[in-house]
Structures are given as structure tokens and as C-alpha cells.
PDB file of C-alpha atoms in Angstrom:
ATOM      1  CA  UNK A   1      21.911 -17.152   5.314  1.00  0.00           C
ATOM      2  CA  UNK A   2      19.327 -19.290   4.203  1.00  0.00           C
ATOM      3  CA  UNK A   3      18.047 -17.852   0.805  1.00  0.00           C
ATOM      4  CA  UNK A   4      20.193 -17.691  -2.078  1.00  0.00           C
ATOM      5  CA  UNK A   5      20.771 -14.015  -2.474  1.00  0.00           C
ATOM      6  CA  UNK A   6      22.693 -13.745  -5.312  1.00  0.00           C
ATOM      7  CA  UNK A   7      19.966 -15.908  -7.605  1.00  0.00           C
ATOM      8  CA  UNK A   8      17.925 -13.392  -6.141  1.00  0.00           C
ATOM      9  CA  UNK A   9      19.925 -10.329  -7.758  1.00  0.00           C
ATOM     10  CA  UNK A  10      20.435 -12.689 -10.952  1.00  0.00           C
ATOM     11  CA  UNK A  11      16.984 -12.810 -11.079  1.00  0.00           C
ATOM     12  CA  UNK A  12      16.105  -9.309 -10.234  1.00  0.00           C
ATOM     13  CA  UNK A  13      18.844  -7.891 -13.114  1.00  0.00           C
ATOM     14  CA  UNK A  14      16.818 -10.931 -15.615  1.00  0.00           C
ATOM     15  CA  UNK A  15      13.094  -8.783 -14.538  1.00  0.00           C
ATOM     16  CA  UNK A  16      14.523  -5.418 -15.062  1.00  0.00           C
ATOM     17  CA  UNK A  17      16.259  -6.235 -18.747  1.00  0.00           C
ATOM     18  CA  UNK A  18      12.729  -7.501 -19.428  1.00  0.00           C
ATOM     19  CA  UNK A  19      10.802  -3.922 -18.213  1.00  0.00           C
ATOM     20  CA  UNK A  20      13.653  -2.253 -20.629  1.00  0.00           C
ATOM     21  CA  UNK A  21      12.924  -4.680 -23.934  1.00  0.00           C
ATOM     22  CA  UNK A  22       9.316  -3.555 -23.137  1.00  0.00           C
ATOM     23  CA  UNK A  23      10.543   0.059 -24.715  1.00  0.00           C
ATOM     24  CA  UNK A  24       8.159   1.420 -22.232  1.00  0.00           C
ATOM     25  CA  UNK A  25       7.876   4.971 -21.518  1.00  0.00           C
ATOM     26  CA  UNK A  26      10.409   6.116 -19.456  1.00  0.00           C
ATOM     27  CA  UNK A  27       8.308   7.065 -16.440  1.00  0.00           C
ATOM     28  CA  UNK A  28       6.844   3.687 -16.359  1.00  0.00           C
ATOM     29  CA  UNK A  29       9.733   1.794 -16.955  1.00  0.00           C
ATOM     30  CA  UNK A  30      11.552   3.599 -13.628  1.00  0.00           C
ATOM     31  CA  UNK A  31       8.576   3.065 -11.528  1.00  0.00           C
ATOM     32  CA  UNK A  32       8.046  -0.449 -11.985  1.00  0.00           C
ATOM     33  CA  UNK A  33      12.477  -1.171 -11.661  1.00  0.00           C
ATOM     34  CA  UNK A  34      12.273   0.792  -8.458  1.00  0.00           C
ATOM     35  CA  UNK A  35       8.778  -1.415  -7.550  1.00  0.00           C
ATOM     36  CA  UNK A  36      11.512  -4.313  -8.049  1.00  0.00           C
ATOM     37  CA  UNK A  37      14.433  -3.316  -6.374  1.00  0.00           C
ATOM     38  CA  UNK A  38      12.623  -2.175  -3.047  1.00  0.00           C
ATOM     39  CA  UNK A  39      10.913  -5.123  -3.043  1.00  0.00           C
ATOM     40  CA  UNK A  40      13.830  -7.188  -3.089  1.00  0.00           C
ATOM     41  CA  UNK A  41      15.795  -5.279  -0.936  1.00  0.00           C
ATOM     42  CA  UNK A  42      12.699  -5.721   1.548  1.00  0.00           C
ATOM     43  CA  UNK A  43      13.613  -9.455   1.197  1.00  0.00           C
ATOM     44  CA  UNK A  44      17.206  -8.494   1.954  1.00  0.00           C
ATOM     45  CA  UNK A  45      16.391  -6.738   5.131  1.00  0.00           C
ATOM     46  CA  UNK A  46      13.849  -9.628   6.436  1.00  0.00           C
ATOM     47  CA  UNK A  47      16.636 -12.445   5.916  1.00  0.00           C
ATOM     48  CA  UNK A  48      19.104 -10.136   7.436  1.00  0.00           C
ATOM     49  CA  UNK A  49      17.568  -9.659   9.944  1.00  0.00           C
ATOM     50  CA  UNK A  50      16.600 -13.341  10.822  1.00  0.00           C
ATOM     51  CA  UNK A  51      19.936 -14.978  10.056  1.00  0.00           C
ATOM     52  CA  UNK A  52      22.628 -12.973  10.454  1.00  0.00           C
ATOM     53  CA  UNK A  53      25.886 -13.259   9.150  1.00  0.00           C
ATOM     54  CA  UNK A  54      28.433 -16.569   9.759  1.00  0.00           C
ATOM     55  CA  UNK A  55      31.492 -14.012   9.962  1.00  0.00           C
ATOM     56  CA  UNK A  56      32.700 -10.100   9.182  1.00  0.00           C
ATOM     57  CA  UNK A  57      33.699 -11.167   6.280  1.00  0.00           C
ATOM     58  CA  UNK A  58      30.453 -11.979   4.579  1.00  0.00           C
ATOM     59  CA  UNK A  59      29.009  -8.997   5.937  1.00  0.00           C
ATOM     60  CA  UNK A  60      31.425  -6.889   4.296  1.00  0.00           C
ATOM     61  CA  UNK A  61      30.600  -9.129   1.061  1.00  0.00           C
ATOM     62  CA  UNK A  62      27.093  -8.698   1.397  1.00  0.00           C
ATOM     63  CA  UNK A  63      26.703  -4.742   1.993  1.00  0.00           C
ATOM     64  CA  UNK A  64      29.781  -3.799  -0.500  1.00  0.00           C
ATOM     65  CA  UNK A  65      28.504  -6.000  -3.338  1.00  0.00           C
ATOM     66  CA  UNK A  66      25.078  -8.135  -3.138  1.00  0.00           C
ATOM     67  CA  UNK A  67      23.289  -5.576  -1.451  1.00  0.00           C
ATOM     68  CA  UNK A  68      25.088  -2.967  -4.132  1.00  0.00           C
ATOM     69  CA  UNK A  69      22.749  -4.784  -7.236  1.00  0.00           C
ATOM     70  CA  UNK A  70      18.915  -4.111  -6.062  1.00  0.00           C
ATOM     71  CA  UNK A  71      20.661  -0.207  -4.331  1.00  0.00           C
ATOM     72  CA  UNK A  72      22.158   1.069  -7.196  1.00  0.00           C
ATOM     73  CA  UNK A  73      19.204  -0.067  -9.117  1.00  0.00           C
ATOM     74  CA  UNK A  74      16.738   2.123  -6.874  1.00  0.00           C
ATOM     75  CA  UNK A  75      19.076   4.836  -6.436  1.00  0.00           C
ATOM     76  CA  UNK A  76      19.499   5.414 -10.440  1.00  0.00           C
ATOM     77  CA  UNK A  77      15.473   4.343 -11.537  1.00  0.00           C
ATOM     78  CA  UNK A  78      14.437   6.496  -8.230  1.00  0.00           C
ATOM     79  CA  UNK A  79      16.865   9.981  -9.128  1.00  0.00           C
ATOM     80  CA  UNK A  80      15.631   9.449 -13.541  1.00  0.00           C
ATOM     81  CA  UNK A  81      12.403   9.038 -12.511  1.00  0.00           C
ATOM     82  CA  UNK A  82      12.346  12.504  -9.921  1.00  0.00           C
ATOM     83  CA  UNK A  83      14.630  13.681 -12.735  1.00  0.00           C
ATOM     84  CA  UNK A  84      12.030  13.058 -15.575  1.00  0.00           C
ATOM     85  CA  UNK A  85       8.610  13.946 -13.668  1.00  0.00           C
ATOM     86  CA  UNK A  86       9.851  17.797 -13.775  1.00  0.00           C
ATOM     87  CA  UNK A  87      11.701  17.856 -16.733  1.00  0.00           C
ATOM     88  CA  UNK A  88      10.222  20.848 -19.286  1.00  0.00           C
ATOM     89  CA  UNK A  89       7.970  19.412 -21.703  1.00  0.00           C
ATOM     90  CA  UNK A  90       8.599  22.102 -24.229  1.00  0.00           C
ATOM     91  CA  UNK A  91      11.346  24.429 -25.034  1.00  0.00           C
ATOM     92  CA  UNK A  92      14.436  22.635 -26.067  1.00  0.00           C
ATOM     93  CA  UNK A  93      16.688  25.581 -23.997  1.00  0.00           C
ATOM     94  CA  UNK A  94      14.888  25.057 -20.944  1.00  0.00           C
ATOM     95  CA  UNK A  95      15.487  21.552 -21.685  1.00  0.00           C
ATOM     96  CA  UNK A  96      19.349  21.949 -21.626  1.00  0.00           C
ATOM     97  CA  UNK A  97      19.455  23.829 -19.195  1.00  0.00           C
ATOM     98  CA  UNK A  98      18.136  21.793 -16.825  1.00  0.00           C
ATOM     99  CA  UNK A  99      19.816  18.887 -17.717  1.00  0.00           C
ATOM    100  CA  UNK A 100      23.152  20.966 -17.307  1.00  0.00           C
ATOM    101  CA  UNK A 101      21.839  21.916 -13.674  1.00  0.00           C
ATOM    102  CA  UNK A 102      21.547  18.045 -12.893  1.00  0.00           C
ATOM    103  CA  UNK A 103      24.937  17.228 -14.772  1.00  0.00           C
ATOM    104  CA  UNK A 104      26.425  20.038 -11.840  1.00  0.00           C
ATOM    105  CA  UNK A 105      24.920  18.591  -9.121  1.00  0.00           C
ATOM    106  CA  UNK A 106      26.130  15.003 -10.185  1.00  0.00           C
ATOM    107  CA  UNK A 107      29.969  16.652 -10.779  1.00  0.00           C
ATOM    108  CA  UNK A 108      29.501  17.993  -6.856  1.00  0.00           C
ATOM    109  CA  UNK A 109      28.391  15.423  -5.248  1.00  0.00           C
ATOM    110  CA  UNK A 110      31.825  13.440  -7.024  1.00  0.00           C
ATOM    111  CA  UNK A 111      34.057  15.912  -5.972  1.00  0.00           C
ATOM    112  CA  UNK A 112      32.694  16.764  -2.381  1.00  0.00           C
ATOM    113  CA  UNK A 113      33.151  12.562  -2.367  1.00  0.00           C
ATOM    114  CA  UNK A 114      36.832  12.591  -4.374  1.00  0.00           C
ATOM    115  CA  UNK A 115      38.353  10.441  -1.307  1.00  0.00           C
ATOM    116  CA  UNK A 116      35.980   8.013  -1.213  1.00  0.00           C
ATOM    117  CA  UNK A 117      35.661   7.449  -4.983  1.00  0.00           C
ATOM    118  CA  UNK A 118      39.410   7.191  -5.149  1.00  0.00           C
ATOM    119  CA  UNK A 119      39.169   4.339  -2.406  1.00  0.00           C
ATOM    120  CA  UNK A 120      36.534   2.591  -4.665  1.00  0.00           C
ATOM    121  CA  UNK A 121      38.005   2.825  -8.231  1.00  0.00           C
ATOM    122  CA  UNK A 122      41.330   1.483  -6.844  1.00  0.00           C
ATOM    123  CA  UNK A 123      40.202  -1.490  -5.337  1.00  0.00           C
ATOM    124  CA  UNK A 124      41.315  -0.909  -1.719  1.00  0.00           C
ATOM    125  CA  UNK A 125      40.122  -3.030   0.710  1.00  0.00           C
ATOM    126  CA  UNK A 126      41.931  -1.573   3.797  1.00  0.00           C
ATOM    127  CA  UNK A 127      38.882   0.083   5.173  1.00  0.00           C
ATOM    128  CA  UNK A 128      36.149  -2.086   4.202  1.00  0.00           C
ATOM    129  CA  UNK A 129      35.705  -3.394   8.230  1.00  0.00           C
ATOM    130  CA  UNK A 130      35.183   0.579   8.815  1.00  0.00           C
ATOM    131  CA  UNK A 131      33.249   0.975   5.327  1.00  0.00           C
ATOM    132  CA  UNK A 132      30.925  -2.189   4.837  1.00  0.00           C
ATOM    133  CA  UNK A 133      29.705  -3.624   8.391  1.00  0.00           C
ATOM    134  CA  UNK A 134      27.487  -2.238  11.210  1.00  0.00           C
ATOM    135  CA  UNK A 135      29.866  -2.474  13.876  1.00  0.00           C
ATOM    136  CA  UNK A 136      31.263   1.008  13.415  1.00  0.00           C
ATOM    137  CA  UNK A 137      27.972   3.234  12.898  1.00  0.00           C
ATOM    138  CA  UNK A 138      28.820   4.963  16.171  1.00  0.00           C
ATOM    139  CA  UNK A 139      32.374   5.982  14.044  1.00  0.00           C
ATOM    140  CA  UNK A 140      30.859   7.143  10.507  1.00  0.00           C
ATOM    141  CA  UNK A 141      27.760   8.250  10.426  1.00  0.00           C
ATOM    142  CA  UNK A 142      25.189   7.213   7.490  1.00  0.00           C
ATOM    143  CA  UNK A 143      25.325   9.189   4.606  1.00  0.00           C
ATOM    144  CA  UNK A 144      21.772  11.128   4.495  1.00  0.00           C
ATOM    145  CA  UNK A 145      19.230  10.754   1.497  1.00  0.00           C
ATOM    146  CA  UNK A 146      15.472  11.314   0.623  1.00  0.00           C
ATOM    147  CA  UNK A 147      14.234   8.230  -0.173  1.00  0.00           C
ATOM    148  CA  UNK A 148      16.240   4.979   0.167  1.00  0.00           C
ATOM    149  CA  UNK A 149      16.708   2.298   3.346  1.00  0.00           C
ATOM    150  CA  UNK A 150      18.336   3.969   6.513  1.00  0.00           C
ATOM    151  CA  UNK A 151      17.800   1.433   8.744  1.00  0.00           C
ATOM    152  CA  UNK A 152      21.083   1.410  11.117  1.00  0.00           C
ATOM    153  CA  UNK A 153      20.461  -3.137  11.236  1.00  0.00           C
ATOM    154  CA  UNK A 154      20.012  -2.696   7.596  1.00  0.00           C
ATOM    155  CA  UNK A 155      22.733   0.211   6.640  1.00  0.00           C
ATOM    156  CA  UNK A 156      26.308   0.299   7.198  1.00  0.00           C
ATOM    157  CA  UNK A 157      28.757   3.988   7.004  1.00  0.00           C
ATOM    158  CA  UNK A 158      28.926   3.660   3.678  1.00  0.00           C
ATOM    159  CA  UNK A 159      27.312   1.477   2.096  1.00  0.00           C
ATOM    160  CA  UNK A 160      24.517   3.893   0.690  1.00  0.00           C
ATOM    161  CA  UNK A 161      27.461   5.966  -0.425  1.00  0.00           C
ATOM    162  CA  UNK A 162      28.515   3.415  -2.537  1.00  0.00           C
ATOM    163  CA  UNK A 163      25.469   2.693  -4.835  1.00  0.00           C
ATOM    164  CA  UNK A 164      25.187   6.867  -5.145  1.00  0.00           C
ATOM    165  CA  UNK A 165      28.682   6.350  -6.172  1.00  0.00           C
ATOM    166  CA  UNK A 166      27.816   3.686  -8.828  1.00  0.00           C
ATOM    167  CA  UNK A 167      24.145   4.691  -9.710  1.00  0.00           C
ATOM    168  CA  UNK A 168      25.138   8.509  -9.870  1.00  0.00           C
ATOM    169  CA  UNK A 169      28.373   7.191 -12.937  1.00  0.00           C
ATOM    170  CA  UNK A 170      25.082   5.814 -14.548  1.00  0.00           C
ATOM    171  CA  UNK A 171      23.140   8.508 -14.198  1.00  0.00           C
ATOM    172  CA  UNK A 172      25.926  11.048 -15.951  1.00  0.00           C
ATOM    173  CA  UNK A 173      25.703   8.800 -19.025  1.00  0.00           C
ATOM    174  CA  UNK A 174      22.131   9.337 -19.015  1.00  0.00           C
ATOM    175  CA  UNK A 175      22.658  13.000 -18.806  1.00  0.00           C
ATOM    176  CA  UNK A 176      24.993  12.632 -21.837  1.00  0.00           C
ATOM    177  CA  UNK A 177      22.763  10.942 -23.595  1.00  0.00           C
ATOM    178  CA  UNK A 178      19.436  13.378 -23.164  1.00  0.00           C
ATOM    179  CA  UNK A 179      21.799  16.360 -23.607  1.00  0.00           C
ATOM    180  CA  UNK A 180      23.111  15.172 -26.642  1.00  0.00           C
ATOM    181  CA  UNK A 181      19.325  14.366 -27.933  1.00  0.00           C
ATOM    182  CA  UNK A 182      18.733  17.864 -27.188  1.00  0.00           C
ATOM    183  CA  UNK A 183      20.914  19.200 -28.813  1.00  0.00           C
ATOM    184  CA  UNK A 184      20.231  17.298 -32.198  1.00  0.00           C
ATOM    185  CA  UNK A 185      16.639  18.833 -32.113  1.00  0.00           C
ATOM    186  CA  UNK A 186      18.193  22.112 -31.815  1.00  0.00           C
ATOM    187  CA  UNK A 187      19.995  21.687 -34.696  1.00  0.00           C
ATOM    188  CA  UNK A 188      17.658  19.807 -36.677  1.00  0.00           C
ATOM    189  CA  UNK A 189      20.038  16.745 -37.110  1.00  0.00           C
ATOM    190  CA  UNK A 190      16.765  14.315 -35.637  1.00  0.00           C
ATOM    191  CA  UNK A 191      14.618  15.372 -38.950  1.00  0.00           C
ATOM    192  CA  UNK A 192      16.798  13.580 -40.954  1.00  0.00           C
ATOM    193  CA  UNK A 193      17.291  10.260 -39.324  1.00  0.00           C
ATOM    194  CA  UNK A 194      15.548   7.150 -40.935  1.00  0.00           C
ATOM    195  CA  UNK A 195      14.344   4.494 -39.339  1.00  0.00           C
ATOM    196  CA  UNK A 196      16.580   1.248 -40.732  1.00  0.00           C
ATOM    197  CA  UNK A 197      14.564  -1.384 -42.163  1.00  0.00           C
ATOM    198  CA  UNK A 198      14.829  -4.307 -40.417  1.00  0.00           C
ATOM    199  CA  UNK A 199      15.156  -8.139 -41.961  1.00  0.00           C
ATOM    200  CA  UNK A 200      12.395 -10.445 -40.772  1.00  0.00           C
ATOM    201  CA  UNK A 201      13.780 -13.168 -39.090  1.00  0.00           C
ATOM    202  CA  UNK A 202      12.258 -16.464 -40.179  1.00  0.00           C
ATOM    203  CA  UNK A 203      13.013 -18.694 -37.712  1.00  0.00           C
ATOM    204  CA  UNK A 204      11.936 -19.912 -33.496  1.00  0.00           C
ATOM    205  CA  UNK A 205      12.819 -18.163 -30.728  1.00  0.00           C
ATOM    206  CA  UNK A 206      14.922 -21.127 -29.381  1.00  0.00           C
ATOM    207  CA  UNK A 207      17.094 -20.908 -32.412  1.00  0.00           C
ATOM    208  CA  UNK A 208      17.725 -16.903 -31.435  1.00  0.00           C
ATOM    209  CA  UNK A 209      18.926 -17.710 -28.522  1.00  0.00           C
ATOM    210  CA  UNK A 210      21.201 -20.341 -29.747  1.00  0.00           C
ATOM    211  CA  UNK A 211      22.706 -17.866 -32.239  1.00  0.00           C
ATOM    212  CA  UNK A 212      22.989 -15.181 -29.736  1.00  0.00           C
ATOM    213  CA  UNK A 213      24.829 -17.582 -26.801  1.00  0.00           C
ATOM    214  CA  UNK A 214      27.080 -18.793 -29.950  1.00  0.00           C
ATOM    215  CA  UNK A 215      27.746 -15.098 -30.741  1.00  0.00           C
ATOM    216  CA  UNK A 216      28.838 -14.671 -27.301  1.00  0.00           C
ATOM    217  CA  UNK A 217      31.004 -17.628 -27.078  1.00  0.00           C
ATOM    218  CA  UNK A 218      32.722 -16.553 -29.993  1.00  0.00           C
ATOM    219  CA  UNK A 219      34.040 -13.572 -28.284  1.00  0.00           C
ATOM    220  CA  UNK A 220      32.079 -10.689 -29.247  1.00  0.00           C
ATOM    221  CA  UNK A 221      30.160 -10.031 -25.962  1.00  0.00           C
ATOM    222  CA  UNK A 222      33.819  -9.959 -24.063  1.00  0.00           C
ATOM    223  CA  UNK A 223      35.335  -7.437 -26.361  1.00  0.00           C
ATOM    224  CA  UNK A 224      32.853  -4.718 -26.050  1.00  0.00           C
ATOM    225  CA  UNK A 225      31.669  -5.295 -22.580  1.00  0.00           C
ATOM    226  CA  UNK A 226      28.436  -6.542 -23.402  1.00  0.00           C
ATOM    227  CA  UNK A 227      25.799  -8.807 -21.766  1.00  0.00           C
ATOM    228  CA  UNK A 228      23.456 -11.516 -23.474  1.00  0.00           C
ATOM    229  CA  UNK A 229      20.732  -8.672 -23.283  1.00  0.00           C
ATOM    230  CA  UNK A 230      22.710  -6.465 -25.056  1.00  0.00           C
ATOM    231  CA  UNK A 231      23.898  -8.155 -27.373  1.00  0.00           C
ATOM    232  CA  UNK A 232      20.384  -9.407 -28.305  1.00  0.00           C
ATOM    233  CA  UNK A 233      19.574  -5.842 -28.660  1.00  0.00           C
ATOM    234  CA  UNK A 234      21.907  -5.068 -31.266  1.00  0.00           C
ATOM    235  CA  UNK A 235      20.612  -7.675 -33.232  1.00  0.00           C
ATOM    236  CA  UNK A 236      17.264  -6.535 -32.382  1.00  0.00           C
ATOM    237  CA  UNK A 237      18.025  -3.376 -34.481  1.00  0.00           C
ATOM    238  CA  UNK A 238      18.957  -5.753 -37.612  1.00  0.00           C
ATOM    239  CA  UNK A 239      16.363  -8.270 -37.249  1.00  0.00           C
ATOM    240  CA  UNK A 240      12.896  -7.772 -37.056  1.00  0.00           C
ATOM    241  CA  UNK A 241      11.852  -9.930 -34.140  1.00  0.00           C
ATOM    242  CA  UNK A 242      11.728  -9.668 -30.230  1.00  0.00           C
ATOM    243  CA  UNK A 243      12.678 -12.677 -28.014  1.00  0.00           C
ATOM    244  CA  UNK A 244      11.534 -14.113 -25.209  1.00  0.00           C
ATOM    245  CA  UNK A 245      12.751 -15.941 -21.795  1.00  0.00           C
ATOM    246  CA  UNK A 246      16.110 -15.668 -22.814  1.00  0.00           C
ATOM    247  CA  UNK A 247      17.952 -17.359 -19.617  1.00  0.00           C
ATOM    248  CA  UNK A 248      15.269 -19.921 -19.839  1.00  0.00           C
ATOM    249  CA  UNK A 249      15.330 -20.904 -23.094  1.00  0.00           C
ATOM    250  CA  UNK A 250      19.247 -21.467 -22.432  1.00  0.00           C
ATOM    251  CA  UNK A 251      18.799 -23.885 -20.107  1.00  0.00           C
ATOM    252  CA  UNK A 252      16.300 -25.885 -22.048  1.00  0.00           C
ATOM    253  CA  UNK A 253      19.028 -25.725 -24.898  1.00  0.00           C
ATOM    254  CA  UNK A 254      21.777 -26.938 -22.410  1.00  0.00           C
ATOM    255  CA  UNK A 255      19.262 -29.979 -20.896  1.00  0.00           C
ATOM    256  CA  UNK A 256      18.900 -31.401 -24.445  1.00  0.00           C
ATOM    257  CA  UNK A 257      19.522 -34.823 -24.951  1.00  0.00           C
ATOM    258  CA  UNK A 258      20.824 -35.059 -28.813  1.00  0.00           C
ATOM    259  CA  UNK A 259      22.755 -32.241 -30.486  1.00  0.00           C
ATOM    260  CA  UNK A 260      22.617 -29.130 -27.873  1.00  0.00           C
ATOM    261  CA  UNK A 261      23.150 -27.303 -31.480  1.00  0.00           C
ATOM    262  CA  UNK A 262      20.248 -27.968 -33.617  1.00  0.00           C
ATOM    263  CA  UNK A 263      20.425 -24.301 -35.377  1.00  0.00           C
ATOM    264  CA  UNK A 264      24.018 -24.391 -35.846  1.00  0.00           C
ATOM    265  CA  UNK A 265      23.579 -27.380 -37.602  1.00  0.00           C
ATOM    266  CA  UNK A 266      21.203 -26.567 -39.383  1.00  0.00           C
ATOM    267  CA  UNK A 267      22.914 -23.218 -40.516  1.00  0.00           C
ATOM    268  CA  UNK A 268      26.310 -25.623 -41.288  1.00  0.00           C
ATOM    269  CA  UNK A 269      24.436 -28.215 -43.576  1.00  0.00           C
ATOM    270  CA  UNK A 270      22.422 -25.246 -45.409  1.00  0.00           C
ATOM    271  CA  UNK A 271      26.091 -23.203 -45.910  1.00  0.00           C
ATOM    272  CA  UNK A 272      27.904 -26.752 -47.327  1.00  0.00           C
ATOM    273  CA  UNK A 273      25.270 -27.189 -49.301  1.00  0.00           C
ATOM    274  CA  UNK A 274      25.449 -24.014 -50.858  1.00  0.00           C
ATOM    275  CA  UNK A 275      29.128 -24.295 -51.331  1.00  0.00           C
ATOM    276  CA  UNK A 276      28.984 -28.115 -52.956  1.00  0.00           C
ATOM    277  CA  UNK A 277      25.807 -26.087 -55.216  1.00  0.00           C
ATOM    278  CA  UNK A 278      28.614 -23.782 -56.474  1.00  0.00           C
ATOM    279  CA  UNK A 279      30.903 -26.651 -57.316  1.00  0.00           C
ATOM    280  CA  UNK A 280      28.839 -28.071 -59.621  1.00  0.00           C
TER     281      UNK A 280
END
């Protein structure tokens, strides 16, 4: 392999956190992730088939988990945004009720795949020769779909199966989550929600992204799961102010050549200060 295909996924997960900061419509934000994720997959498929793979092993690495990050991306932006185009526009019942319809469907297709999840969520590796390389297409035959890659040099048995495995777990929290939005219009429980009012935040974008990496450091991120994104949306909700380039600005924090923790710094002398103030 000559590209560097998992800077290429980095960078693909970067672009799609960006669309979703956007707060665009959902519509618009699906179309333009699945835009991304074909289109890097497309890149996936030319270097794949130019330079293969060194050994079975990084085949099985490549189709089970790099190829997994731009797939489960279509798969989920491509089945919200079918899901979305004819949902009702009115009538909150009709509303449920089709979201209960695609909550079924979603339960089926786990249970008519109960084997193969179990293989997945246990971490088995036994059948990953079978599973994750084209070698045995003649064996298992590719799982059928409507609209993602079935190329047989491009697909493996089960590859596809896989990212509907993962994209379909995300897609039942997004079922939760419009069902349960529902169902707060219903009972009038939306009415009464205020917006929060949100502190302006005084200082550069640079020194955001200090604070938020610091944040992480400290711990936070790990204990709830979260990502740098995420975690900068939280304090989005507190803080009145929307940052840019995050990754980037990073590395321009790491490359400088004095203190690589101006804000810090500055947040340390301001809080001493304070403190020797109260002293007095």
C-alpha cells in the first residue's frame, strides 16, 4: 500500500465532525457525509486495486477495520437520509409509527444475524480468513444491499455485513432519539423547554483548544467515552462561541517554541493573583 489509509479515515472522521458542528439540516448534513465516505471509499477501491496487499493478514486488517470507518459511515448517513426523505411531515402518530416500523426492521435484521453479531461483540478472530478476505467468495456469498460497493475485488463475505452491523447499532440510537422527541411533542413536554443562556467566551480560538485538549488530558474525555469533538460540544452548550480547525490548531500548539501552555498560564497567574488579592 502506498497511501496512508488510515490518515485518510482520520481525516475523513475530522470532515464529517465538521458537516455536524455546521447544525445543518439533517437532509443536508447526510448527503454531503455520504458525498464523503463514497468518495473515499472510491480511493480505497483504486489503491486496492493497484497495490494489493503484502500478506492475508493485512487484508483481513484492512476489510474488518479501515475499510469499516468510510462503510459504516455511508451505510448509517445513506439508511437516515432514505429514512428522513419519507418520514411524515405532520401528524405526530404517523410519526411514531413509522419510526416504530424502522425500529422492527432494525430488531430483524439483528436477530436474523444473532450468530454473526455474537462472533463480532466477542472479539473472535477464528473466522476472520473466512470473514474478511476475498479468497473465499466462492464459500459465503456477499451479503445483498441497495446501494453500497459490491464489487467481488472490492468486497469480501462479510465485510458489508459488518458495517450494517455497526451502522445499523447507530442507527437504533437514532431511532431512540426521534421517538423519544416525538413523544415529548405529544405530551407537550417541548413547550416548556428554554433555551440556556450561554456565557460569551472572551478569549482566541487557540486558547479553546488548549482548554479543551487540557480537559481531555485531565481525564474527562476517557471516563465518558468522549472524543475532542464532543467534548467541545458540551462546552459549546455553556459557552457562546464555535471553534474552528480543531486538530490543526493542536498541532500549531504542540510546534511552539516557548511555553506550549500560554492559556494555562495565563489562567494560573490570573487565579494566584486573585488568591494573593484575598490575602491582603
Amino acid at each position: 500500500m502506498q497511501l496512508d489509509l488510515k490518515t485518510l479515515c482520520e481525516n475523513l472522521l475530522e470532515e464529517l465532525n465538521g458537516i455536524r458542528l455546521e447544525n445543518l439540516p439533517i437532509l443536508e448534513q447526510s448527503y454531503r457525509s455520504i458525498e464523503l465516505s463514497r468518495n473515499l471509499l472510491s480511493v480505497f477501491k483504486r489503491e486496492i486495486l493497484v497495490n494489493d496487499f503484502e500478506s492475508v493478514d493485512k487484508e483481513i486488517i484492512f476489510f474488518k477495520k479501515i475499510k469499516q470507518i468510510p462503510l459504516v459511515k455511508l451505510i448509517y448517513f445513506s439508511e437516515i437520509h432514505s429514512f428522513e426523505i419519507q418520514f411524515p411531515k405532520a401528524d405526530s402518530a404517523a410519526q411514531l409509527k413509522f419510526v416504530k416500523k424502522k425500529i422492527n426492521k432494525l430488531n430483524r435484521f439483528f436477530l436474523y444475524n444473532i450468530d454473526f453479531g455474537q462472533y463480532v461483540k466477542s472479539g473472535a478472530t477464528h473466522f476472520d480468513k473466512a470473514y474478511y478476505t476475498r479468497s473465499h467468495l466462492d464459500i459465503y456469498h456477499i451479503t445483498t444491499s441497495k446501494f453500497y460497493f459490491q464489487d467481488p475485488d472490492f468486497c469480501t463475505p462479510r465485510d458489508m455485513l459488518l458495517g450494517k452491523f455497526k451502522a445499523y447499532i447507530s442507527l437504533i440510537n437514532y431511532m431512540d432519539q426521534k421517538k423519544h422527541s416525538i413523544k415529548n411533542k405529544l405530551n407537550g413536554n417541548s413547550v416548556n423547554i428554554k433555551p440556556t443562556e450561554k456565557i460569551p467566551w472572551p478569549f482566541t480560538n487557540t486558547d479553546w483548544v488548549e482548554l479543551l485538549y487540557a480537559l481531555s488530558a485531565s481525564g474527562i474525555a476517557k471516563q465518558k467515552g468522549l472524543s475532542i469533538i464532543r467534548l467541545s460540544k458540551i462546552l459549546q452548550e455553556v459557552f457562546d462561541f464555535t471553534p474552528k480547525e480543531i486538530y490543526k490548531t493542536f498541532q500549531d500548539i504542540k510546534n511552539r517554541k516557548n511555553s506550549r501552555t500560554l492559556f494555562l498560564d495565563q489562567l494560573t497567574a490570573s487565579l494566584l493573583s486573585e488568591m494573593d488579592k484575598s490575602e491582603e
